[in-house]
XYZ file of C-alpha atoms in Angstrom:
263
model
C 75.126 -57.320 -89.999
C 72.562 -56.430 -92.677
C 69.514 -54.370 -91.688
C 66.873 -52.247 -93.390
C 64.604 -49.275 -92.852
C 61.353 -48.649 -94.741
C 59.524 -45.318 -94.712
C 56.037 -45.217 -96.244
C 54.744 -41.678 -96.543
C 51.621 -40.234 -98.106
C 53.268 -39.593 -101.480
C 56.361 -41.807 -101.630
C 57.823 -44.983 -100.174
C 61.530 -45.250 -99.362
C 63.857 -48.089 -98.339
C 67.472 -48.163 -97.161
C 69.622 -51.254 -96.614
C 72.757 -51.036 -94.464
C 75.616 -53.454 -93.929
C 77.903 -52.845 -90.955
C 76.603 -49.273 -90.597
C 77.163 -48.357 -94.249
C 74.439 -47.776 -96.854
C 74.570 -50.430 -99.562
C 71.222 -49.741 -101.281
C 68.352 -47.261 -101.307
C 65.182 -46.841 -103.322
C 62.261 -44.422 -103.710
C 58.954 -44.875 -105.497
C 55.622 -43.115 -105.758
C 53.303 -44.641 -103.148
C 50.116 -46.373 -104.240
C 46.914 -46.499 -102.150
C 48.145 -49.579 -100.234
C 50.992 -48.691 -97.805
C 51.817 -52.366 -97.350
C 52.152 -52.943 -101.087
C 54.210 -49.757 -101.499
C 56.566 -50.952 -98.765
C 56.972 -54.358 -100.384
C 57.676 -52.858 -103.802
C 60.257 -50.329 -102.626
C 61.956 -52.935 -100.436
C 62.181 -55.292 -103.410
C 63.800 -52.489 -105.425
C 66.430 -51.956 -102.728
C 67.045 -55.705 -102.360
C 67.589 -56.053 -106.113
C 70.024 -53.152 -106.047
C 71.992 -54.808 -103.243
C 71.803 -58.283 -104.788
C 70.047 -59.644 -101.703
C 66.825 -61.415 -100.766
C 64.482 -60.646 -97.880
C 65.931 -63.559 -95.955
C 69.325 -61.839 -95.873
C 67.917 -58.953 -93.820
C 68.420 -59.578 -90.104
C 66.160 -56.797 -88.793
C 63.851 -54.216 -90.374
C 62.314 -51.080 -88.853
C 59.293 -49.385 -90.421
C 58.334 -45.733 -90.191
C 56.066 -43.188 -91.872
C 52.315 -42.812 -91.757
C 51.872 -46.294 -93.251
C 54.301 -48.059 -90.915
C 51.645 -50.113 -89.126
C 50.565 -51.704 -92.397
C 54.010 -53.077 -93.303
C 53.841 -56.794 -92.611
C 57.555 -57.658 -92.912
C 59.073 -55.253 -90.363
C 60.231 -56.274 -86.885
C 59.609 -52.901 -85.236
C 57.983 -49.550 -86.010
C 59.195 -46.078 -84.984
C 57.919 -42.519 -85.475
C 59.036 -40.430 -88.448
C 60.440 -37.706 -86.193
C 62.646 -40.151 -84.283
C 63.917 -41.726 -87.512
C 64.646 -38.422 -89.247
C 66.520 -37.242 -86.146
C 68.663 -40.366 -86.064
C 69.431 -40.203 -89.774
C 70.378 -36.519 -89.606
C 72.853 -36.981 -86.751
C 74.454 -39.984 -88.494
C 74.988 -37.733 -91.529
C 76.095 -34.686 -89.578
C 76.948 -35.089 -85.854
C 76.705 -31.325 -85.255
C 72.961 -31.268 -86.006
C 70.803 -30.224 -83.043
C 67.509 -29.555 -84.845
C 65.681 -30.935 -87.849
C 62.975 -29.587 -90.113
C 61.254 -32.332 -92.086
C 58.698 -31.438 -94.748
C 56.817 -34.362 -96.224
C 53.933 -34.716 -98.632
C 51.155 -34.053 -96.111
C 52.826 -32.596 -93.023
C 55.713 -30.554 -91.669
C 57.679 -31.370 -88.533
C 60.395 -29.676 -86.495
C 62.385 -31.134 -83.618
C 65.211 -30.302 -81.252
C 67.550 -33.235 -80.719
C 70.571 -34.191 -78.633
C 74.002 -35.374 -79.784
C 72.751 -38.951 -80.081
C 69.779 -38.052 -82.249
C 67.203 -38.410 -79.465
C 64.244 -36.036 -79.771
C 63.995 -33.489 -76.938
C 61.099 -31.383 -78.216
C 59.029 -31.384 -81.384
C 56.085 -29.798 -83.147
C 54.199 -30.669 -86.291
C 51.489 -29.473 -88.638
C 49.270 -32.077 -90.250
C 46.035 -30.088 -90.225
C 46.747 -27.762 -93.145
C 48.538 -28.507 -96.419
C 49.986 -24.992 -96.781
C 53.339 -25.925 -95.226
C 53.721 -29.283 -96.971
C 54.905 -30.884 -100.173
C 51.321 -31.083 -101.358
C 51.164 -27.269 -101.342
C 54.136 -27.066 -103.713
C 52.766 -29.863 -105.871
C 49.453 -28.050 -106.383
C 51.202 -24.745 -107.096
C 53.595 -26.341 -109.596
C 50.578 -27.724 -111.440
C 48.938 -24.294 -111.406
C 52.099 -22.775 -112.884
C 52.467 -25.656 -115.372
C 56.009 -26.227 -114.108
C 57.597 -29.607 -113.240
C 57.822 -29.974 -109.460
C 61.580 -30.597 -109.643
C 62.135 -27.249 -111.414
C 60.484 -25.125 -108.728
C 63.641 -24.874 -106.614
C 65.770 -23.227 -109.297
C 63.061 -20.999 -110.747
C 63.191 -18.379 -108.020
C 66.868 -17.684 -108.801
C 65.512 -16.032 -111.945
C 63.060 -13.819 -110.006
C 63.333 -10.066 -110.525
C 60.243 -8.833 -108.668
C 59.265 -9.279 -105.019
C 55.683 -10.567 -104.919
C 53.597 -11.813 -101.988
C 51.083 -14.634 -101.684
C 48.555 -13.561 -99.074
C 46.449 -16.726 -98.844
C 47.620 -19.638 -96.666
C 44.857 -22.049 -97.716
C 45.906 -24.212 -100.676
C 42.628 -23.663 -102.546
C 42.705 -19.880 -102.204
C 46.463 -19.695 -102.811
C 46.017 -21.646 -106.045
C 43.367 -19.157 -107.144
C 45.720 -16.300 -106.252
C 48.541 -17.876 -108.273
C 46.304 -18.322 -111.327
C 45.248 -14.672 -110.977
C 48.892 -13.542 -110.904
C 49.650 -15.588 -114.024
C 46.655 -14.074 -115.810
C 47.848 -10.588 -114.851
C 51.125 -11.274 -116.620
C 53.477 -11.735 -113.677
C 56.526 -13.881 -114.404
C 56.549 -17.496 -113.226
C 59.934 -17.197 -111.405
C 58.580 -14.248 -109.379
C 55.492 -16.238 -108.409
C 57.599 -19.297 -107.501
C 59.765 -17.187 -105.202
C 56.663 -15.739 -103.547
C 55.280 -19.240 -102.986
C 58.525 -20.360 -101.350
C 58.489 -17.277 -99.129
C 54.880 -17.903 -98.046
C 55.497 -21.582 -97.300
C 58.761 -20.840 -95.491
C 57.006 -18.366 -93.201
C 54.548 -21.012 -92.053
C 57.211 -23.670 -91.477
C 59.519 -21.180 -89.741
C 56.742 -20.297 -87.293
C 56.425 -23.985 -86.421
C 60.191 -24.319 -85.965
C 60.506 -21.168 -83.852
C 57.677 -22.423 -81.674
C 59.829 -25.297 -80.418
C 63.001 -23.240 -80.219
C 65.125 -24.831 -82.940
C 68.878 -24.413 -82.520
C 71.754 -24.648 -84.985
C 72.932 -26.741 -86.676
C 69.594 -27.310 -88.389
C 69.196 -30.125 -90.923
C 66.546 -29.832 -93.634
C 65.167 -33.308 -94.398
C 62.370 -34.947 -96.355
C 61.661 -34.906 -100.080
C 60.882 -31.182 -100.097
C 64.462 -30.488 -98.912
C 65.517 -31.116 -102.519
C 63.922 -27.743 -103.305
C 66.843 -25.380 -102.761
C 64.635 -22.342 -103.385
C 62.488 -23.240 -100.411
C 65.654 -23.935 -98.418
C 66.900 -20.410 -99.089
C 63.518 -18.918 -98.163
C 63.356 -20.973 -94.959
C 66.867 -19.938 -93.919
C 65.869 -16.302 -94.443
C 62.643 -16.725 -92.477
C 64.527 -18.312 -89.566
C 67.549 -16.026 -89.894
C 69.639 -19.178 -89.464
C 71.672 -21.414 -91.751
C 70.193 -24.703 -92.919
C 72.372 -27.767 -93.442
C 71.749 -30.069 -96.371
C 72.628 -33.721 -95.817
C 75.203 -35.620 -97.860
C 72.724 -38.420 -98.475
C 69.351 -38.067 -100.207
C 67.124 -36.061 -97.826
C 64.100 -37.968 -99.113
C 65.459 -41.264 -97.771
C 66.593 -39.828 -94.439
C 63.646 -41.327 -92.522
C 64.342 -44.791 -93.943
C 68.017 -44.311 -93.118
C 67.161 -43.471 -89.514
C 64.941 -46.550 -89.349
C 67.822 -48.711 -90.610
C 70.141 -47.178 -87.997
C 67.620 -48.082 -85.299
C 67.559 -51.621 -86.673
C 71.366 -51.694 -86.400
C 71.167 -50.558 -82.793
C 68.680 -53.286 -81.907
C 70.880 -55.954 -83.480
C 74.013 -54.620 -81.775
C 72.273 -54.705 -78.407
C 71.079 -58.274 -79.029
C 74.545 -59.464 -79.962
C 76.181 -57.820 -76.949
C 73.603 -59.168 -74.491
């Protein structure tokens, strides 16, 4: 049984192909303005990696903000549901997830089967999202992928008082101009962002084990700050956290096919 999941977010598109409940291919690319085109391109990347064609895929589930514009999927599901399913497949002890994407942040409590029991999300303000970190990395003239390790070099405890991205960027530039070290500023940014996301997570009563998913989960500095803000441990998945939504979508596709074959 070969199935696929495709997750088209605001910044990236992801695809996962599974055969008999095992991952055989995955791909990530920077999304373009057309969600449908992004989905097609990332799916083609995954198919090439697996040595398959679209006709070999028995069922495909789409997710992400662009899921309704993917013309080759059989079913669409919410990002929260897919991230929950992917997290539990990775780590059965997970009972909560925190997913930070490019334009939003989500938290959910889930059961042992990966079903969502309660959730909350922030898509009104960029301050708790990947976009916040992207803007701040540009302001610091630091590659986005280096932000996570920078705060390990911090020696001074700074604070970022502004939550708004525009004002926070101005504050960061001011700190740079005053001669503060970049690692100290990076750590302060992680602390500020973690406080906002932790408030969201506490609002729905997250419980351990907590899985940190989404592309931003690759930032270990933010992970440390978030664990401190929650006063709880965060679990990092064995698979790429950025493809966790696509993985969950593929698992849902597997479930649909299993139910069809047993009917």
